């Protein structure tokens, strides 16, 4: 369905102007970035799009304001690199290809061709000569090269691991890709299985990833999410004795941050996937336990960890001994314990842990207080006590503060070899293997004689064969391609098999910021000279949904490259800004099923790119997002048409000597507007910048109607107005700039500067108090002195009503704001 947006009366043909200037800028190479430019550099990146087929209004919302900000930096005097590319590998291409019978390569490249045209319609300053596409060998060759570097450094390893599996997509998912127990992409309920995988050792960098000192300006929200995701906690690993069961394993290891509560342990809970579960399960409990495990496998980690969900468990029929007091405690399994977090086992202390308290009440387990609240009345607890207090029911630690108890118990545990102080993390190593076709082949070989063998660097790239069977079978599609699989071992020249998994696409986005610098460089992933010139990225913009995947992986990757001497910086993105989400007219998320999707091509064709750009920036603070509005976009288009009329006026029609007051007023507003616009654009406050331009244009129109401004002031105001509007509305302003006979291009001019003196208000409002109470407000000259302020205050009839002729004993004067008269 095509909407009719053109309700606004247009003075010009926006489509014509868009085309004219986009062609001209292209021809002149206006957006080509010169690496040798002597101006200070500014590298501003927006997260590259996935080539889904169509550029939707959400892309515009991410990209048009980002372009405006990059343009503003250029007008501030920076040499700005603001590149674009395509995140071209990944599942959707393969899924679309499967459902429509088109090869993922063809589907992806067609989509890219289409989206390139659509991206051009934004009129952004992308330097297309630097475009990157991850699915071409020229790019993925270097992903493979980096994989080998990480492998040789010991940061990539092969291992078996329980993975989250989507039975519909037939692939492993990252934990972050599971939403409410279902696959993020297809909503199928996930399962778990054990697979041989390639891991990247991000956990080695956990502490360094928690150090945010190298970042200049990131949203606190993102830092907190990364902190929680890494989940560092200091505590003690303590083992419980199970020798009485006669197994090979003699103990169960648990981790706790509250070792001071060890005497209050009344049960142990293992993760259902814990390796000891089967052996510790008593025969009469086996069926119940197996049913429970099967159910847990189908529940997502997020649901299992959710504080809202019920804490369930099953008694295994066996016991472990708390070595600190010799007590036997029952062993349970419970799905709120994860095998991948800590030791996969927790000690249950119901008196001092909220979750354990609920669990103990549910299963009738004893609750024993061991930390007495300072004001404890000896009564039973109605909830877990989490605070500090004195050790009680605690044997030799009785009477210590729990802080002292913590130290004493830890020392005893370490002395007896029952455990030790340790740091635990929630973060796990990054599994990069995907059992799919449409990705970068992992450059590793398996030889019966030599084992795992890396592909030699000189043999890169390992090309993705075009003729693979890419239908999902649960096995990597490349495994079915014998020509690909069978090769020769570079070490022993015997037969070898290639790794048939491909890489997670987050691998590509972990280093793509470097490839933009020299997308065709053949001697390495990037030209090191250009990395010196441009890195790190000064400003990054994109969606907050990437907080714990892309934004953490790319930080880890950069630190790894730094430690290997590949780059000389260790944070990729110095500043980060997250835009919000554009909603449908009904304030709901846009979706085809709701029928509230706005097609940007329609509206751009009718009202022009500038109207869409300005409207998207005007709807609200960029980080908040907001709803689309047909009325709103027409309002913005009408405003641009009024701007057109305004600029087209012939200033010679104005009087040479109008009233001095209106000219001064206009000057003041001009300088105030420049100051406001500059500061707002600097901080991504596009909506208030546009609002101030609207206010200024309204004022100019009034001055014109009243003939209250002279030609020279008018010219200055109009030209500076166009310069301020240029980053937001690049096409219309270029056209009007040309109409005014000003030198091409408006986009190579500096942002106007302001003069604080000229921006200062002539009059201020002076608050007058009598004995601290506000009695009047006076309009006075901004530079009024204290004596005059006091005299004017005393002259006010309202003030006189309160002073009643009594002498003023004291005056408090706050320049420019307030005078307080004290009378007794
Ligand atoms: Zn799926
Ligand atoms: Zn070999």
Short mmCIF file of C-alpha atoms in Angstrom, two decimals, residues 350-715:
data_model
loop_
_atom_site.label_atom_id
_atom_site.label_comp_id
_atom_site.label_asym_id
_atom_site.label_seq_id
_atom_site.Cartn_x
_atom_site.Cartn_y
_atom_site.Cartn_z
CA UNK A 350 17.84 -20.63 54.06
CA UNK A 351 18.27 -18.29 57.02
CA UNK A 352 20.52 -15.97 55.05
CA UNK A 353 19.59 -16.27 51.37
CA UNK A 354 16.20 -15.26 49.99
CA UNK A 355 16.10 -17.95 47.32
CA UNK A 356 17.21 -20.69 49.71
CA UNK A 357 14.59 -19.50 52.21
CA UNK A 358 11.80 -20.02 49.69
CA UNK A 359 13.25 -23.38 48.65
CA UNK A 360 13.56 -24.62 52.25
CA UNK A 361 9.99 -23.65 53.11
CA UNK A 362 8.69 -25.37 50.01
CA UNK A 363 10.48 -28.65 50.79
CA UNK A 364 10.24 -28.56 54.59
CA UNK A 365 13.97 -28.15 55.18
CA UNK A 366 15.29 -26.67 58.44
CA UNK A 367 16.08 -22.95 58.66
CA UNK A 368 18.92 -22.32 61.08
CA UNK A 369 19.95 -18.81 62.00
CA UNK A 370 23.72 -18.41 62.24
CA UNK A 371 24.11 -14.64 61.90
CA UNK A 372 22.07 -12.93 64.59
CA UNK A 373 20.78 -9.47 63.73
CA UNK A 374 22.05 -6.98 66.31
CA UNK A 375 18.49 -6.28 67.46
CA UNK A 376 17.28 -9.88 67.19
CA UNK A 377 14.51 -10.84 69.60
CA UNK A 378 15.12 -14.59 69.28
CA UNK A 379 11.93 -15.18 67.28
CA UNK A 380 11.73 -17.21 64.08
CA UNK A 381 12.49 -15.38 60.86
CA UNK A 382 9.69 -14.50 58.46
CA UNK A 383 12.23 -13.95 55.71
CA UNK A 384 15.94 -14.49 55.13
CA UNK A 385 18.24 -12.14 57.05
CA UNK A 386 20.83 -10.76 54.64
CA UNK A 387 22.54 -8.19 56.83
CA UNK A 388 25.50 -8.16 59.19
CA UNK A 389 25.42 -9.38 62.78
CA UNK A 390 26.98 -11.74 65.30
CA UNK A 391 27.82 -15.38 64.69
CA UNK A 392 25.48 -17.74 66.52
CA UNK A 393 24.88 -21.54 66.41
CA UNK A 394 28.40 -21.46 65.04
CA UNK A 395 30.62 -23.55 67.32
CA UNK A 396 34.08 -22.10 67.71
CA UNK A 397 33.11 -18.94 65.79
CA UNK A 398 30.32 -18.08 68.23
CA UNK A 399 30.11 -14.40 69.14
CA UNK A 400 32.37 -13.08 66.40
CA UNK A 401 31.03 -10.43 64.07
CA UNK A 402 30.20 -12.07 60.79
CA UNK A 403 33.10 -10.15 59.20
CA UNK A 404 35.51 -11.72 61.67
CA UNK A 405 33.80 -15.07 61.19
CA UNK A 406 34.30 -14.84 57.44
CA UNK A 407 38.07 -14.44 57.88
CA UNK A 408 38.38 -17.12 60.55
CA UNK A 409 36.33 -19.69 58.64
CA UNK A 410 38.17 -19.00 55.38
CA UNK A 411 41.53 -19.50 57.13
CA UNK A 412 40.38 -22.81 58.63
CA UNK A 413 39.08 -24.02 55.27
CA UNK A 414 42.32 -23.14 53.50
CA UNK A 415 44.42 -24.71 56.30
CA UNK A 416 42.46 -27.99 56.04
CA UNK A 417 42.53 -28.05 52.24
CA UNK A 418 38.71 -27.97 52.00
CA UNK A 419 38.66 -24.99 49.69
CA UNK A 420 40.07 -21.54 49.06
CA UNK A 421 39.33 -17.90 48.34
CA UNK A 422 38.37 -17.45 44.69
CA UNK A 423 36.74 -15.09 42.24
CA UNK A 424 33.80 -16.31 40.24
CA UNK A 425 32.37 -14.89 37.01
CA UNK A 426 29.07 -15.24 35.29
CA UNK A 427 30.77 -14.64 31.94
CA UNK A 428 31.54 -17.74 29.90
CA UNK A 429 33.79 -18.27 26.92
CA UNK A 430 32.38 -17.17 23.59
CA UNK A 431 31.33 -20.07 21.38
CA UNK A 432 31.91 -18.96 17.82
CA UNK A 433 31.01 -22.20 15.96
CA UNK A 434 27.79 -22.21 13.97
CA UNK A 435 26.49 -25.34 12.24
CA UNK A 436 25.39 -23.31 9.25
CA UNK A 437 26.47 -22.66 5.70
CA UNK A 438 26.29 -18.88 5.33
CA UNK A 439 29.29 -17.77 7.35
CA UNK A 440 33.06 -17.53 7.35
CA UNK A 441 34.64 -21.01 7.19
CA UNK A 442 36.73 -21.69 10.29
CA UNK A 443 40.29 -22.20 8.99
CA UNK A 444 41.13 -25.40 10.87
CA UNK A 445 41.85 -29.00 9.81
CA UNK A 446 41.62 -32.39 11.50
CA UNK A 447 44.34 -34.93 10.71
CA UNK A 448 44.29 -38.46 12.14
CA UNK A 449 48.05 -38.30 12.62
CA UNK A 450 48.57 -34.70 13.73
CA UNK A 451 45.26 -33.87 15.39
CA UNK A 452 43.96 -30.32 15.08
CA UNK A 453 45.99 -28.39 12.50
CA UNK A 454 45.53 -24.71 11.60
CA UNK A 455 45.34 -23.82 7.93
CA UNK A 456 48.64 -22.10 7.04
CA UNK A 457 48.28 -18.34 6.62
CA UNK A 458 49.43 -18.48 3.00
CA UNK A 459 46.54 -20.82 2.15
CA UNK A 460 43.92 -18.26 3.18
CA UNK A 461 41.20 -17.61 2.37
CA UNK A 462 39.45 -20.92 2.90
CA UNK A 463 36.71 -20.22 0.37
CA UNK A 464 33.10 -20.94 1.15
CA UNK A 465 32.12 -23.34 -1.66
CA UNK A 466 29.23 -21.94 -3.69
CA UNK A 467 27.60 -25.31 -4.37
CA UNK A 468 26.97 -26.59 -0.84
CA UNK A 469 23.71 -28.12 0.22
CA UNK A 470 22.62 -25.56 2.78
CA UNK A 471 19.37 -27.10 3.98
CA UNK A 472 19.32 -27.62 7.78
CA UNK A 473 20.04 -31.17 8.87
CA UNK A 474 21.48 -30.54 12.33
CA UNK A 475 24.94 -31.03 10.95
CA UNK A 476 26.95 -28.30 9.32
CA UNK A 477 25.93 -28.18 5.62
CA UNK A 478 29.59 -28.02 4.63
CA UNK A 479 30.06 -31.54 6.06
CA UNK A 480 28.08 -32.89 3.10
CA UNK A 481 30.46 -31.33 0.59
CA UNK A 482 33.25 -33.90 0.23
CA UNK A 483 35.25 -31.70 -2.11
CA UNK A 484 35.38 -29.07 0.62
CA UNK A 485 35.88 -31.47 3.51
CA UNK A 486 38.69 -33.63 2.16
CA UNK A 487 42.09 -32.01 1.95
CA UNK A 488 45.75 -32.60 2.70
CA UNK A 489 47.39 -32.07 6.06
CA UNK A 490 50.01 -29.33 5.70
CA UNK A 491 52.14 -30.99 8.40
CA UNK A 492 52.31 -34.65 7.33
CA UNK A 493 50.85 -34.44 3.80
CA UNK A 494 48.41 -37.18 4.79
CA UNK A 495 44.64 -36.91 4.37
CA UNK A 496 42.85 -34.36 6.54
CA UNK A 497 39.31 -33.06 7.00
CA UNK A 498 38.33 -29.43 7.15
CA UNK A 499 36.35 -27.91 9.99
CA UNK A 500 32.83 -27.63 8.61
CA UNK A 501 31.34 -25.15 11.07
CA UNK A 502 31.29 -21.47 10.20
CA UNK A 503 31.85 -18.45 12.43
CA UNK A 504 29.31 -16.50 14.44
CA UNK A 505 28.67 -13.22 12.61
CA UNK A 506 29.63 -11.32 15.76
CA UNK A 507 33.14 -12.29 14.77
CA UNK A 508 32.90 -9.98 11.76
CA UNK A 509 31.57 -7.03 13.73
CA UNK A 510 34.30 -7.48 16.33
CA UNK A 511 36.86 -5.98 13.97
CA UNK A 512 34.97 -4.35 11.07
CA UNK A 513 35.81 -0.85 12.30
CA UNK A 514 39.37 -1.54 11.17
CA UNK A 515 38.47 -2.79 7.69
CA UNK A 516 36.68 0.47 6.78
CA UNK A 517 40.04 2.21 6.85
CA UNK A 518 41.37 0.22 3.90
CA UNK A 519 38.73 -2.19 2.62
CA UNK A 520 40.88 -3.45 -0.25
CA UNK A 521 44.19 -3.71 1.61
CA UNK A 522 45.87 -6.99 0.70
CA UNK A 523 48.76 -7.27 3.15
CA UNK A 524 46.74 -7.53 6.32
CA UNK A 525 43.31 -6.94 7.82
CA UNK A 526 43.97 -3.18 7.66
CA UNK A 527 46.67 -0.72 6.69
CA UNK A 528 48.60 -0.12 9.94
CA UNK A 529 49.44 3.45 8.91
CA UNK A 530 45.75 4.25 8.57
CA UNK A 531 45.00 2.63 11.90
CA UNK A 532 47.48 5.09 13.41
CA UNK A 533 45.65 7.93 11.66
CA UNK A 534 42.07 6.97 12.47
CA UNK A 535 41.73 4.63 15.45
CA UNK A 536 40.14 4.39 17.87
CA UNK A 537 36.59 5.20 16.77
CA UNK A 538 35.71 8.54 18.34
CA UNK A 539 31.97 8.08 18.32
CA UNK A 540 29.85 4.99 17.85
CA UNK A 541 26.07 5.00 17.61
CA UNK A 542 23.57 2.16 17.50
CA UNK A 543 20.96 0.22 19.39
CA UNK A 544 21.26 -0.62 23.08
CA UNK A 545 20.26 -4.23 22.33
CA UNK A 546 23.92 -4.88 21.48
CA UNK A 547 25.09 -4.13 25.04
CA UNK A 548 26.35 -7.60 25.99
CA UNK A 549 27.10 -9.20 22.66
CA UNK A 550 28.64 -7.03 19.97
CA UNK A 551 29.77 -4.29 22.35
CA UNK A 552 31.45 -6.74 24.70
CA UNK A 553 32.90 -8.99 22.00
CA UNK A 554 34.44 -6.07 20.11
CA UNK A 555 36.04 -4.75 23.30
CA UNK A 556 37.46 -8.21 24.03
CA UNK A 557 38.65 -8.63 20.45
CA UNK A 558 40.41 -5.27 20.51
CA UNK A 559 42.17 -6.09 23.78
CA UNK A 560 43.27 -9.42 22.31
CA UNK A 561 44.61 -7.69 19.18
CA UNK A 562 46.31 -5.12 21.40
CA UNK A 563 48.08 -7.82 23.41
CA UNK A 564 49.26 -9.52 20.24
CA UNK A 565 50.67 -6.23 18.97
CA UNK A 566 48.23 -6.06 16.06
CA UNK A 567 46.85 -2.68 17.21
CA UNK A 568 48.20 -0.12 19.67
CA UNK A 569 44.92 0.79 21.38
CA UNK A 570 42.74 -1.40 23.54
CA UNK A 571 39.26 0.08 23.33
CA UNK A 572 37.59 0.16 19.91
CA UNK A 573 34.88 2.75 20.58
CA UNK A 574 35.68 5.74 22.77
CA UNK A 575 32.18 7.17 22.92
CA UNK A 576 28.87 5.41 22.53
CA UNK A 577 25.38 6.77 22.06
CA UNK A 578 22.28 4.58 21.86
CA UNK A 579 19.35 5.84 19.87
CA UNK A 580 15.81 4.84 20.82
CA UNK A 581 13.25 3.06 18.71
CA UNK A 582 10.86 4.62 16.23
CA UNK A 583 7.34 3.34 16.79
CA UNK A 584 4.29 3.17 14.56
CA UNK A 585 1.64 5.88 14.45
CA UNK A 586 -0.25 3.80 17.08
CA UNK A 587 2.76 4.05 19.47
CA UNK A 588 3.39 0.31 19.02
CA UNK A 589 6.48 -1.39 17.67
CA UNK A 590 6.31 -1.40 13.87
CA UNK A 591 5.45 -4.79 12.42
CA UNK A 592 3.84 -6.14 9.30
CA UNK A 593 1.21 -7.96 11.36
CA UNK A 594 0.11 -4.70 13.00
CA UNK A 595 0.06 -2.96 9.62
CA UNK A 596 1.79 0.10 11.09
CA UNK A 597 5.01 -0.09 9.08
CA UNK A 598 6.11 3.13 7.38
CA UNK A 599 7.87 2.66 4.05
CA UNK A 600 10.54 5.35 3.86
CA UNK A 601 10.74 5.20 0.06
CA UNK A 602 7.13 6.44 -0.30
CA UNK A 603 7.52 9.37 2.00
CA UNK A 604 11.00 10.30 0.75
CA UNK A 605 9.70 10.24 -2.83
CA UNK A 606 6.87 12.59 -1.98
CA UNK A 607 8.28 14.94 0.65
CA UNK A 608 12.04 14.59 0.16
CA UNK A 609 14.84 13.21 2.28
CA UNK A 610 15.22 16.43 4.25
CA UNK A 611 11.63 16.40 5.53
CA UNK A 612 12.09 12.82 6.74
CA UNK A 613 15.48 13.57 8.29
CA UNK A 614 14.19 16.65 10.11
CA UNK A 615 11.00 14.95 11.24
CA UNK A 616 12.88 11.95 12.69
CA UNK A 617 15.19 14.30 14.56
CA UNK A 618 12.32 16.46 15.78
CA UNK A 619 9.98 13.81 17.26
CA UNK A 620 11.78 13.66 20.59
CA UNK A 621 15.16 13.10 22.24
CA UNK A 622 17.05 10.69 19.99
CA UNK A 623 17.79 8.26 22.80
CA UNK A 624 14.08 8.05 23.67
CA UNK A 625 12.64 7.27 20.24
CA UNK A 626 9.02 8.09 19.52
CA UNK A 627 6.05 7.43 17.27
CA UNK A 628 5.81 8.16 13.57
CA UNK A 629 3.11 10.66 12.64
CA UNK A 630 1.73 11.51 9.19
CA UNK A 631 0.55 14.84 10.57
CA UNK A 632 3.98 15.46 12.03
CA UNK A 633 5.91 14.72 8.84
CA UNK A 634 3.60 17.08 6.95
CA UNK A 635 4.19 19.76 9.55
CA UNK A 636 7.94 19.38 9.07
CA UNK A 637 7.55 19.51 5.29
CA UNK A 638 5.47 22.70 5.59
CA UNK A 639 8.13 24.27 7.76
CA UNK A 640 10.82 23.52 5.16
CA UNK A 641 8.59 25.18 2.56
CA UNK A 642 8.24 28.26 4.74
CA UNK A 643 12.03 28.24 5.06
CA UNK A 644 12.21 28.09 1.27
CA UNK A 645 9.91 31.13 0.93
CA UNK A 646 11.87 32.99 3.58
CA UNK A 647 15.23 32.45 1.92
CA UNK A 648 13.82 33.34 -1.50
CA UNK A 649 12.81 36.86 -0.34
CA UNK A 650 14.76 39.68 -1.95
CA UNK A 651 16.43 41.58 0.91
CA UNK A 652 16.53 44.73 -1.23
CA UNK A 653 12.83 45.13 -0.45
CA UNK A 654 13.69 45.79 3.19
CA UNK A 655 14.17 49.29 4.66
CA UNK A 656 17.76 50.42 5.13
CA UNK A 657 17.11 51.91 8.55
CA UNK A 658 14.33 50.17 10.47
CA UNK A 659 13.98 50.54 14.26
CA UNK A 660 17.24 49.83 16.08
CA UNK A 661 15.41 47.79 18.74
CA UNK A 662 14.11 45.06 16.40
CA UNK A 663 17.49 44.77 14.71
CA UNK A 664 19.20 44.35 18.08
CA UNK A 665 16.54 41.82 19.10
CA UNK A 666 17.14 39.84 15.91
CA UNK A 667 20.91 39.91 16.40
CA UNK A 668 20.48 38.62 19.91
CA UNK A 669 18.20 35.79 18.85
CA UNK A 670 20.63 34.87 16.04
CA UNK A 671 23.52 34.48 18.48
CA UNK A 672 21.38 32.68 21.02
CA UNK A 673 20.19 30.27 18.32
CA UNK A 674 23.72 29.53 17.12
CA UNK A 675 24.86 28.86 20.68
CA UNK A 676 21.88 26.61 21.36
CA UNK A 677 22.15 24.71 18.08
CA UNK A 678 25.88 24.18 18.49
CA UNK A 679 25.57 22.83 22.02
CA UNK A 680 22.54 20.70 21.17
CA UNK A 681 24.07 19.11 18.06
CA UNK A 682 27.22 18.45 20.04
CA UNK A 683 25.17 16.36 22.48
CA UNK A 684 22.79 14.64 20.03
CA UNK A 685 19.90 16.89 21.10
CA UNK A 686 18.55 17.22 17.60
CA UNK A 687 14.96 17.87 18.62
CA UNK A 688 15.72 20.99 20.62
CA UNK A 689 18.18 22.21 17.97
CA UNK A 690 15.43 22.04 15.34
CA UNK A 691 12.96 23.66 17.72
CA UNK A 692 15.31 26.62 18.16
CA UNK A 693 15.69 26.91 14.36
CA UNK A 694 11.91 26.91 14.02
CA UNK A 695 11.64 29.66 16.59
CA UNK A 696 14.29 31.67 14.81
CA UNK A 697 12.65 31.27 11.39
CA UNK A 698 9.32 32.37 12.88
CA UNK A 699 11.00 35.46 14.22
CA UNK A 700 12.62 36.22 10.86
CA UNK A 701 9.28 35.84 9.09
CA UNK A 702 7.74 38.31 11.51
CA UNK A 703 10.60 40.76 10.97
CA UNK A 704 10.03 40.46 7.24
CA UNK A 705 6.29 41.01 7.53
CA UNK A 706 6.86 44.07 9.74
CA UNK A 707 9.74 45.41 7.60
CA UNK A 708 11.56 45.60 10.93
CA UNK A 709 15.01 44.50 9.76
CA UNK A 710 17.62 45.90 7.38
CA UNK A 711 18.96 44.01 4.31
CA UNK A 712 22.45 43.35 5.74
CA UNK A 713 21.16 41.85 8.99
CA UNK A 714 18.61 39.84 7.03
CA UNK A 715 21.31 38.41 4.77
#
